[in-house]
Short mmCIF file of C-alpha atoms in Angstrom, two decimals:
data_model
loop_
_atom_site.label_atom_id
_atom_site.label_comp_id
_atom_site.label_asym_id
_atom_site.label_seq_id
_atom_site.Cartn_x
_atom_site.Cartn_y
_atom_site.Cartn_z
CA MET A 1 -26.10 -26.26 37.44
CA GLU A 2 -27.92 -25.44 34.22
CA ILE A 3 -31.67 -25.94 34.26
CA ILE A 4 -34.62 -25.39 31.93
CA LEU A 5 -37.41 -23.39 33.55
CA LEU A 6 -40.86 -24.97 33.24
CA GLU A 7 -42.58 -21.81 34.52
CA SER A 8 -41.62 -18.17 34.79
CA LEU A 9 -39.93 -17.19 38.04
CA ASN A 10 -39.50 -13.57 39.15
CA ASN A 11 -35.75 -13.52 39.66
CA LEU A 12 -34.65 -16.21 37.20
CA GLY A 13 -36.41 -15.94 33.87
CA LYS A 14 -39.35 -16.94 31.71
CA ALA A 15 -40.68 -20.41 31.01
CA GLY A 16 -38.43 -22.29 28.58
CA ASP A 17 -35.28 -20.31 29.44
CA ILE A 18 -32.05 -22.15 30.19
CA VAL A 19 -30.44 -20.59 33.28
CA THR A 20 -27.63 -21.37 35.69
CA VAL A 21 -28.44 -21.66 39.39
CA LYS A 22 -26.70 -23.08 42.44
CA ASP A 23 -26.91 -26.86 42.75
CA GLY A 24 -28.72 -26.77 46.11
CA TYR A 25 -31.42 -24.41 44.84
CA ALA A 26 -32.04 -26.63 41.82
CA ASN A 27 -31.92 -29.97 43.66
CA ASN A 28 -33.83 -28.92 46.78
CA PHE A 29 -36.46 -26.55 45.40
CA LEU A 30 -36.81 -26.06 41.64
CA ILE A 31 -36.68 -29.67 40.48
CA PRO A 32 -38.80 -31.23 43.31
CA GLU A 33 -41.44 -28.48 42.91
CA LYS A 34 -41.51 -29.19 39.14
CA LYS A 35 -40.55 -25.62 38.32
CA ALA A 36 -37.48 -26.74 36.33
CA ILE A 37 -35.67 -29.72 34.85
CA VAL A 38 -31.95 -30.39 34.43
CA ALA A 39 -30.61 -28.98 31.15
CA ASN A 40 -28.85 -32.15 29.99
CA LYS A 41 -28.45 -33.09 26.32
CA LYS A 42 -31.68 -35.12 26.16
CA ASN A 43 -33.79 -32.39 27.79
CA ARG A 44 -32.26 -29.72 25.55
CA ASP A 45 -33.14 -31.77 22.47
CA ASP A 46 -36.69 -32.32 23.78
CA LEU A 47 -37.12 -28.62 24.62
CA ASP A 48 -38.58 -27.67 21.23
CA GLY A 49 -41.19 -30.42 21.52
CA ARG A 50 -42.08 -29.44 25.08
CA MET A 51 -42.37 -25.71 24.38
CA ALA A 52 -46.05 -26.05 23.41
CA GLU A 53 -46.76 -27.73 26.77
CA ILE A 54 -44.66 -25.17 28.65
CA ASN A 55 -46.41 -22.26 26.90
CA ALA A 56 -49.86 -23.72 27.62
CA ASN A 57 -48.96 -24.09 31.30
CA ASN A 58 -47.57 -20.55 31.28
CA LEU A 59 -50.81 -19.15 29.80
CA LYS A 60 -52.81 -20.97 32.47
CA LYS A 61 -50.69 -19.41 35.22
CA ILE A 62 -51.09 -15.95 33.66
CA GLU A 63 -54.89 -16.40 33.62
CA GLU A 64 -54.84 -17.42 37.30
CA ALA A 65 -52.70 -14.37 38.09
CA GLN A 66 -55.11 -12.07 36.20
CA SER A 67 -57.99 -13.53 38.22
CA ILE A 68 -56.26 -12.82 41.53
CA LYS A 69 -55.25 -9.36 40.30
CA SER A 70 -58.88 -8.47 39.58
CA LYS A 71 -59.81 -9.42 43.15
CA ILE A 72 -57.26 -7.22 44.89
CA GLU A 73 -56.47 -4.34 42.52
CA GLY A 74 -56.98 -1.07 44.41
CA LEU A 75 -57.72 -2.81 47.71
CA GLU A 76 -57.02 -0.88 50.93
CA ILE A 77 -55.60 -2.65 53.95
CA ASN A 78 -55.70 -1.00 57.38
CA ILE A 79 -53.09 -2.02 59.92
CA ILE A 80 -53.12 -0.72 63.48
CA ASN A 81 -49.74 -0.97 65.19
CA GLU A 82 -47.91 0.38 68.23
CA ALA A 83 -45.90 3.52 67.48
CA ASN A 84 -44.03 6.23 69.38
CA ASP A 85 -44.99 9.94 69.44
CA GLN A 86 -42.94 10.62 66.27
CA GLY A 87 -44.93 8.01 64.33
CA VAL A 88 -42.16 5.40 64.21
CA LEU A 89 -43.48 1.85 64.59
CA TYR A 90 -42.26 -0.57 67.24
CA GLY A 91 -41.41 -3.19 64.65
CA ALA A 92 -41.94 -3.15 60.90
CA ILE A 93 -44.81 -4.15 58.63
CA THR A 94 -43.52 -7.01 56.49
CA GLN A 95 -44.57 -9.07 53.48
CA ARG A 96 -45.79 -11.85 55.78
CA GLN A 97 -48.25 -9.54 57.60
CA ILE A 98 -49.70 -8.26 54.32
CA THR A 99 -49.98 -11.84 53.03
CA ASP A 100 -51.79 -12.93 56.21
CA ILE A 101 -54.30 -10.06 55.92
CA LEU A 102 -54.98 -10.89 52.26
CA ARG A 103 -55.36 -14.57 53.17
CA ALA A 104 -57.99 -13.58 55.77
CA LYS A 105 -59.83 -11.77 52.93
CA GLY A 106 -59.78 -14.97 50.85
CA VAL A 107 -56.83 -14.18 48.55
CA GLU A 108 -53.96 -16.69 48.51
CA ILE A 109 -50.55 -15.23 47.63
CA ASN A 110 -46.99 -16.01 48.65
CA PRO A 111 -44.98 -13.50 50.71
CA ASP A 112 -42.30 -13.34 48.00
CA MET A 113 -44.90 -11.86 45.62
CA VAL A 114 -45.18 -8.72 47.78
CA ILE A 115 -42.66 -6.09 46.65
CA LEU A 116 -42.05 -4.06 49.77
CA ASN A 117 -39.39 -2.33 51.77
CA PRO A 118 -40.34 -2.89 55.41
CA ILE A 119 -42.76 -0.17 56.56
CA LYS A 120 -41.45 1.43 59.75
CA SER A 121 -43.74 4.45 60.22
CA ILE A 122 -47.41 5.36 60.21
CA GLY A 123 -48.98 6.63 57.00
CA GLU A 124 -50.24 5.45 53.61
CA PHE A 125 -48.08 3.25 51.41
CA ASP A 126 -48.53 1.85 47.90
CA VAL A 127 -47.51 -1.80 47.74
CA THR A 128 -46.94 -3.75 44.53
CA ILE A 129 -47.84 -7.42 44.29
CA ARG A 130 -46.19 -9.30 41.43
CA HIS A 131 -48.44 -12.26 40.68
CA TYR A 132 -46.69 -13.78 37.69
CA GLU A 133 -44.38 -12.43 34.98
CA GLU A 134 -45.77 -9.01 33.99
CA VAL A 135 -49.00 -9.29 36.02
CA GLU A 136 -48.83 -6.84 38.91
CA SER A 137 -51.40 -5.15 41.10
CA LYS A 138 -51.21 -2.26 43.53
CA ILE A 139 -52.80 -2.10 46.95
CA LYS A 140 -52.80 0.66 49.52
CA VAL A 141 -51.61 -0.09 53.05
CA ILE A 142 -52.74 2.40 55.69
CA VAL A 143 -50.81 2.15 58.95
CA THR A 144 -52.30 3.89 61.99
CA LYS A 145 -51.18 4.25 65.58
CA LYS A 146 -52.77 2.05 68.21
#
C-alpha cells in the first residue's frame, strides 16, 4: 500500500514522502497513529497544500528531540548484572533496559530509538539514541559484575 508520511520515521522516510509499506503495517499502526495517510488521488493532490502543515509539525518534533537530546547527551548509565568469571553476562542488556533506566531518570524515549546490539559482556559501551531524523545523542553504558 502506498502512503504519505505525516512525520519522519527512522526506517521509512521523511515527512511528506510517498512510500510503499505492507497493508497490515499501514492499516494497524501508521494510519491509526496518524503517522501517515493513504496515498490516493485526492491525498496526492492535497499534498502540496498540506506540506506547510507537515513541515511545521516536523519542526516541532525536531525541537522536542533537541530538548531531550540536551538532557541526556553524555549521560553515563551504570548497570550491575550477573556475569561469569570471563566477564560474560548471564543474559544481555537490551534496548528495553536502557529505556527503563532513562525513564527512571525522567527521560521518556521509545525502545526503538536505542541503536544497540545486545550487550553480552561487562565493560563500557557507547550507545546511540536516535530521537528524530538527524537528531542523535550518545550515552555511555557501564556494565559491571554483581
